[in-house]
């Protein structure tokens, strides 16, 4: 066979893409994703749609469910807000200042990612119970944390902290020194530079971090159930109510709550994505 | 000596990154106050809970601590946790590599959507993650009757625990690899292929060495999360002592039985695992800062 | 506003970035700080702005001592190399920033700010783009927004750090012309930093050539180009040939030549003779000069660049009109005799060759020398 023929044959069968493995990897990824995530998740909505709107409403409008859902969302919102402030300060201090022990503390910030939620739950409960290290100090002041809604906020603050810090840190690090110097040469006092130049630049990241912490907090279970005390209509969170309904074999009820939580979470996810797209477009490095 | 437009060499090589002049930093008292707030907040919220785990575990002495691991139920819980992580991590590793390859080496429609779907498990409550498997495989689920007819138990058994663990840790490795591999681009792979390497050889000799630290980091995080998962596993496990209890579930049982020392002793093992994960991560970041820089977001 | 700089020093750790700078800048002047990377030019500019705290020295704006003033108090218009536009603000908000952050008492009302922004947009020829974000602008447009923003605060002095560094060649040329015009119209005292000698010589009223944290020479384009005070300045403003030679009994001798090529008042000793490629002429065999062989030649339109090998094996780069007045055309391997007709002489120890940077552009060949006689007054060195 002449070389010319070989060349022509090779060209005739030339693959569409230079790098191999497109079909295999994409095919496997989609298959695995469908099997593990999409099909089972679709099951919830399938089940929920079986209830009909009336059925859904019947479950969700019961005072206990409403209370649990609103508690989960409000507590997660407050915790995310606390983290937005303190996590923002932590990110600022870590990016801008030097202090002894910084590297060690920096490693510890990710602890809530790595520490199992159940461990965090019992540890926080031990700390904040009336005879715990912190509870001991707070009890004389009349502040009760363990087995109250405040305890839930504490647990969700613990869980959400790294989301804010790790989202804001890289963006803050990228704020160019030039921008701050430019503001200073234009006569801006330091406070103006921070509030009008730096804060707007990191705001999209802060909001994204807030949304991530909030979404995580809404669904959080392990760290909360130990410290919450789980009194119905008082400190009972939505995920716990799902497990209670399951234990009672009330699959309809569990599904209805789960569907409501999923919808709200997906809504949040959409908002996060839109926010990021908006920030990209506006801060544009096109 | 070369002249370049982009750098003003007067300031670059001699000025440490952190040295900022008075024009763009805060007054000393502001810096001190903010630093103090940050340290106190981190110490109170992160270090104290961590410390309390070990202190409580050792509160009755070292003997009581080690005796905690003697019970058959505790040992069964440790074994089940290792098994679940031992299956979930490799499964997600294969998926992570495969998804990252497809997403970063090729252009196709719906890529952004696929990435959003991969992130889905992050935004699903662990309890809901457990619930979905009950709805599929449980006695009243769609696939339930078929599985029970074939005498395969998924829910309230080990397969359910493994599935729930896989779900919860699903995005970890893919999320580490995608930004990293995006940053690396495809030039190296194209060079290798043009030199006659096969697809596998290219992956093994060119891609893998470039991403190994990011990959290791993803595996570590995935593993820590797999061993520590509580909510999802709790829903599908059925809490059968000695059979379907993982370590986190066992902690709950011990804690609710007021067996604080054993509960915190088992917790201390998981806390230790978390510390090792964090230490390894920090070590990787200090040594391979550039490579991991792209992957710092979770 | 005139600016006075006295004995300014700046250290970065052990690195001495500015070593005793003295400079007087006249009101309304357009001044270039020219030098290679690391020469201290940007540091000096930032010191004037108050962005670099000084170890020693004073900076006066007019009669006011500005040394102790903060950046905010100095009221300088600083244009950053990468523009430093606020990405989250529109063009209009960027320009208005310096007015908006003033204390309430000093702040113009909104209508006045808007009017000022419109005027400035008009001045920098960006009317109609006020609601764009920086990401939607080209490099040249960003540069002009940065300039308008700096002008908005009616600065005492306009400081530009490598104003054209980030732009491509075409835009750079246009913007240069435009900046010159703008300076004429507004009359601000303007200092800009550049490492491009062509830019400095074309744009500035006076050029400050800097090297290693010191000022080598200050002067008009003609002064620094025609009468470089130091080997460094000569080297930086062209691609000179450096020929070893000596001074004996009031005559300048090139190494390997037996006849003095010119007279000199300097004391006897070893020297280096600096001469640009265009400052050589071909001479007859009986005239003092250097015998050389053409190694390579390259025709560029009306001129020819030649590499010559002189006795001792060194290469000499010269440039001649082509064909020359005698209609002579050169070819490779021709033997010729050349003589530098414009040159500077520096004592040998004062000219460490590695002190100079690689020249940036080699287009700055002076027009074919007007004089065929050596100007004795140019022969001055640094002892």
mmCIF file with all atom_site columns, C-alpha atoms in Angstrom, chain B residues 1 3-5 9-11 14 21 23, chain C residues 12 37 40-43 51 71 81 195:
data_model
loop_
_atom_site.group_PDB
_atom_site.id
_atom_site.type_symbol
_atom_site.label_atom_id
_atom_site.label_alt_id
_atom_site.label_comp_id
_atom_site.label_asym_id
_atom_site.label_entity_id
_atom_site.label_seq_id
_atom_site.pdbx_PDB_ins_code
_atom_site.Cartn_x
_atom_site.Cartn_y
_atom_site.Cartn_z
_atom_site.occupancy
_atom_site.B_iso_or_equiv
_atom_site.pdbx_formal_charge
_atom_site.auth_seq_id
_atom_site.auth_comp_id
_atom_site.auth_asym_id
_atom_site.auth_atom_id
_atom_site.pdbx_PDB_model_num
ATOM 1  C CA . UNK B 1 1   ? 18.982 43.421 31.352 1.00 0.00 ? 1   UNK B CA 1
ATOM 2  C CA . UNK B 1 3   ? 12.958 46.003 29.792 1.00 0.00 ? 3   UNK B CA 1
ATOM 3  C CA . UNK B 1 4   ? 9.371  45.023 30.003 1.00 0.00 ? 4   UNK B CA 1
ATOM 4  C CA . UNK B 1 5   ? 6.235  47.068 29.897 1.00 0.00 ? 5   UNK B CA 1
ATOM 5  C CA . UNK B 1 9   ? 10.778 46.517 38.700 1.00 0.00 ? 9   UNK B CA 1
ATOM 6  C CA . UNK B 1 10  ? 11.466 49.302 41.127 1.00 0.00 ? 10  UNK B CA 1
ATOM 7  C CA . UNK B 1 11  ? 8.854  48.034 43.491 1.00 0.00 ? 11  UNK B CA 1
ATOM 8  C CA . UNK B 1 14  ? 12.175 44.198 46.937 1.00 0.00 ? 14  UNK B CA 1
ATOM 9  C CA . UNK B 1 21  ? 2.256  51.821 52.688 1.00 0.00 ? 21  UNK B CA 1
ATOM 10 C CA . UNK B 1 23  ? -1.849 55.363 52.031 1.00 0.00 ? 23  UNK B CA 1
ATOM 11 C CA . UNK C 2 12  ? 13.338 48.938 50.143 1.00 0.00 ? 12  UNK C CA 1
ATOM 12 C CA . UNK C 2 37  ? 13.663 49.050 34.836 1.00 0.00 ? 37  UNK C CA 1
ATOM 13 C CA . UNK C 2 40  ? 13.905 54.480 40.334 1.00 0.00 ? 40  UNK C CA 1
ATOM 14 C CA . UNK C 2 41  ? 11.753 56.521 37.969 1.00 0.00 ? 41  UNK C CA 1
ATOM 15 C CA . UNK C 2 42  ? 8.425  55.037 39.084 1.00 0.00 ? 42  UNK C CA 1
ATOM 16 C CA . UNK C 2 43  ? 9.499  55.231 42.724 1.00 0.00 ? 43  UNK C CA 1
ATOM 17 C CA . UNK C 2 51  ? 2.419  56.810 47.685 1.00 0.00 ? 51  UNK C CA 1
ATOM 18 C CA . UNK C 2 71  ? -1.756 61.126 49.593 1.00 0.00 ? 71  UNK C CA 1
ATOM 19 C CA . UNK C 2 81  ? -0.034 52.055 34.331 1.00 0.00 ? 81  UNK C CA 1
ATOM 20 C CA . UNK C 2 195 ? 11.385 53.563 29.567 1.00 0.00 ? 195 UNK C CA 1
#
